[in-house]
Amino acid sequence: MKPPGSEPTAEQAEMPWQSFVLQPFDPEAGLALTGRIRRGREILELHLHLSGDLASVVVPEPSPRPERRDDLWRSTCFELFLGAEAEPVYREVNLAPSGHWNVYRFSGYRRGMEPEPSLQDMPFGFRRKPAALELALAWMLPDDLQAAGSALEAGVCAVIERRQGRLSHWAVNHPGDQADFHRRDGLVLRL
């Protein structure tokens, strides 16, 4: 699955994929969340696959007018945290099944949060299947991340709202005793 209007470039076709499995912070039955990610000089691609008992998950309906919005994590939302290795600045990307999105830039751990000013939209899409929800993102990285001389550190996460109103927090790695997607030691994928 590709985001609407995206065709792979020669660079993208040669980039290797890294596969991963997201784990719930607290034990969670009936769901599985897997993905893969790859990065070229300019483009980052992310695919996620949520499967299992989707009838128990709150999945917002697609909006006829997707837009940038705050607080998407209050319901089912897929997230990407990304920063250059050894740099305090990082981005938080929020993508909701409704099509709403946001990207925030932080100057350090939970400090200096501001909407990423260079973005007016995000090239992503969701596909719903009877027992799966799939996300595809092909993002032109901001200039500072394209120019980073070192590897990028990535953390892929999700907040899944269950019909009972409970939120579960999923990540490739949960390094602390609380679910905290902002911790840099949780950004374990190297791109």
mmCIF file of N, CA and C in Angstrom, residues 23-32 56-57 160-162 164 166-170:
data_model
loop_
_atom_site.group_PDB
_atom_site.id
_atom_site.type_symbol
_atom_site.label_atom_id
_atom_site.label_comp_id
_atom_site.label_asym_id
_atom_site.label_seq_id
_atom_site.Cartn_x
_atom_site.Cartn_y
_atom_site.Cartn_z
ATOM 1 N N GLN A 23 5.145 -3.651 20.894
ATOM 2 C CA GLN A 23 4.667 -4.353 22.075
ATOM 3 C C GLN A 23 3.790 -3.412 22.891
ATOM 4 N N PRO A 24 2.711 -3.926 23.478
ATOM 5 C CA PRO A 24 1.914 -3.077 24.367
ATOM 6 C C PRO A 24 2.651 -2.871 25.688
ATOM 7 N N PHE A 25 2.478 -1.698 26.288
ATOM 8 C CA PHE A 25 3.118 -1.440 27.569
ATOM 9 C C PHE A 25 2.546 -2.365 28.636
ATOM 10 N N ASP A 26 1.225 -2.514 28.653
ATOM 11 C CA ASP A 26 0.560 -3.460 29.546
ATOM 12 C C ASP A 26 0.064 -4.635 28.713
ATOM 13 N N PRO A 27 -0.033 -5.819 29.304
ATOM 14 C CA PRO A 27 -0.504 -6.971 28.530
ATOM 15 C C PRO A 27 -1.813 -6.664 27.802
ATOM 16 N N GLU A 28 -1.863 -7.063 26.553
ATOM 17 C CA GLU A 28 -3.004 -6.751 25.698
ATOM 18 C C GLU A 28 -3.321 -7.984 24.862
ATOM 19 N N ALA A 29 -4.528 -8.453 24.913
ATOM 20 C CA ALA A 29 -4.906 -9.655 24.168
ATOM 21 C C ALA A 29 -5.672 -9.298 22.898
ATOM 22 N N GLY A 30 -5.516 -10.116 21.886
ATOM 23 C CA GLY A 30 -6.348 -10.014 20.701
ATOM 24 C C GLY A 30 -5.866 -9.088 19.612
ATOM 25 N N LEU A 31 -4.712 -8.410 19.802
ATOM 26 C CA LEU A 31 -4.204 -7.502 18.776
ATOM 27 C C LEU A 31 -2.732 -7.770 18.519
ATOM 28 N N ALA A 32 -2.296 -7.477 17.307
ATOM 29 C CA ALA A 32 -0.882 -7.534 16.941
ATOM 30 C C ALA A 32 -0.588 -6.313 16.083
ATOM 31 N N SER A 56 -12.975 -4.508 18.752
ATOM 32 C CA SER A 56 -12.780 -3.966 20.097
ATOM 33 C C SER A 56 -12.034 -2.631 20.090
ATOM 34 N N VAL A 57 -11.625 -2.170 18.896
ATOM 35 C CA VAL A 57 -10.814 -0.954 18.763
ATOM 36 C C VAL A 57 -11.661 0.194 18.221
ATOM 37 N N ILE A 160 -3.769 2.906 21.103
ATOM 38 C CA ILE A 160 -4.937 2.176 20.614
ATOM 39 C C ILE A 160 -6.052 2.341 21.638
ATOM 40 N N GLU A 161 -7.178 2.925 21.191
ATOM 41 C CA GLU A 161 -8.334 3.076 22.079
ATOM 42 C C GLU A 161 -9.240 1.874 21.914
ATOM 43 N N ARG A 162 -9.551 1.238 23.043
ATOM 44 C CA ARG A 162 -10.476 0.109 23.037
ATOM 45 C C ARG A 162 -11.890 0.627 23.274
ATOM 46 N N GLN A 164 -13.990 -0.043 25.394
ATOM 47 C CA GLN A 164 -14.291 0.201 26.804
ATOM 48 C C GLN A 164 -13.747 1.560 27.272
ATOM 49 N N ARG A 166 -10.544 2.455 27.255
ATOM 50 C CA ARG A 166 -9.177 2.338 27.753
ATOM 51 C C ARG A 166 -8.190 2.555 26.604
ATOM 52 N N LEU A 167 -7.093 3.254 26.892
ATOM 53 C CA LEU A 167 -6.031 3.458 25.922
ATOM 54 C C LEU A 167 -4.892 2.487 26.211
ATOM 55 N N SER A 168 -4.368 1.843 25.172
ATOM 56 C CA SER A 168 -3.162 1.032 25.340
ATOM 57 C C SER A 168 -2.045 1.688 24.533
ATOM 58 N N HIS A 169 -0.833 1.591 25.059
ATOM 59 C CA HIS A 169 0.330 2.261 24.474
ATOM 60 C C HIS A 169 1.293 1.211 23.941
ATOM 61 N N TRP A 170 1.602 1.300 22.652
ATOM 62 C CA TRP A 170 2.415 0.322 21.949
ATOM 63 C C TRP A 170 3.688 0.993 21.447
#
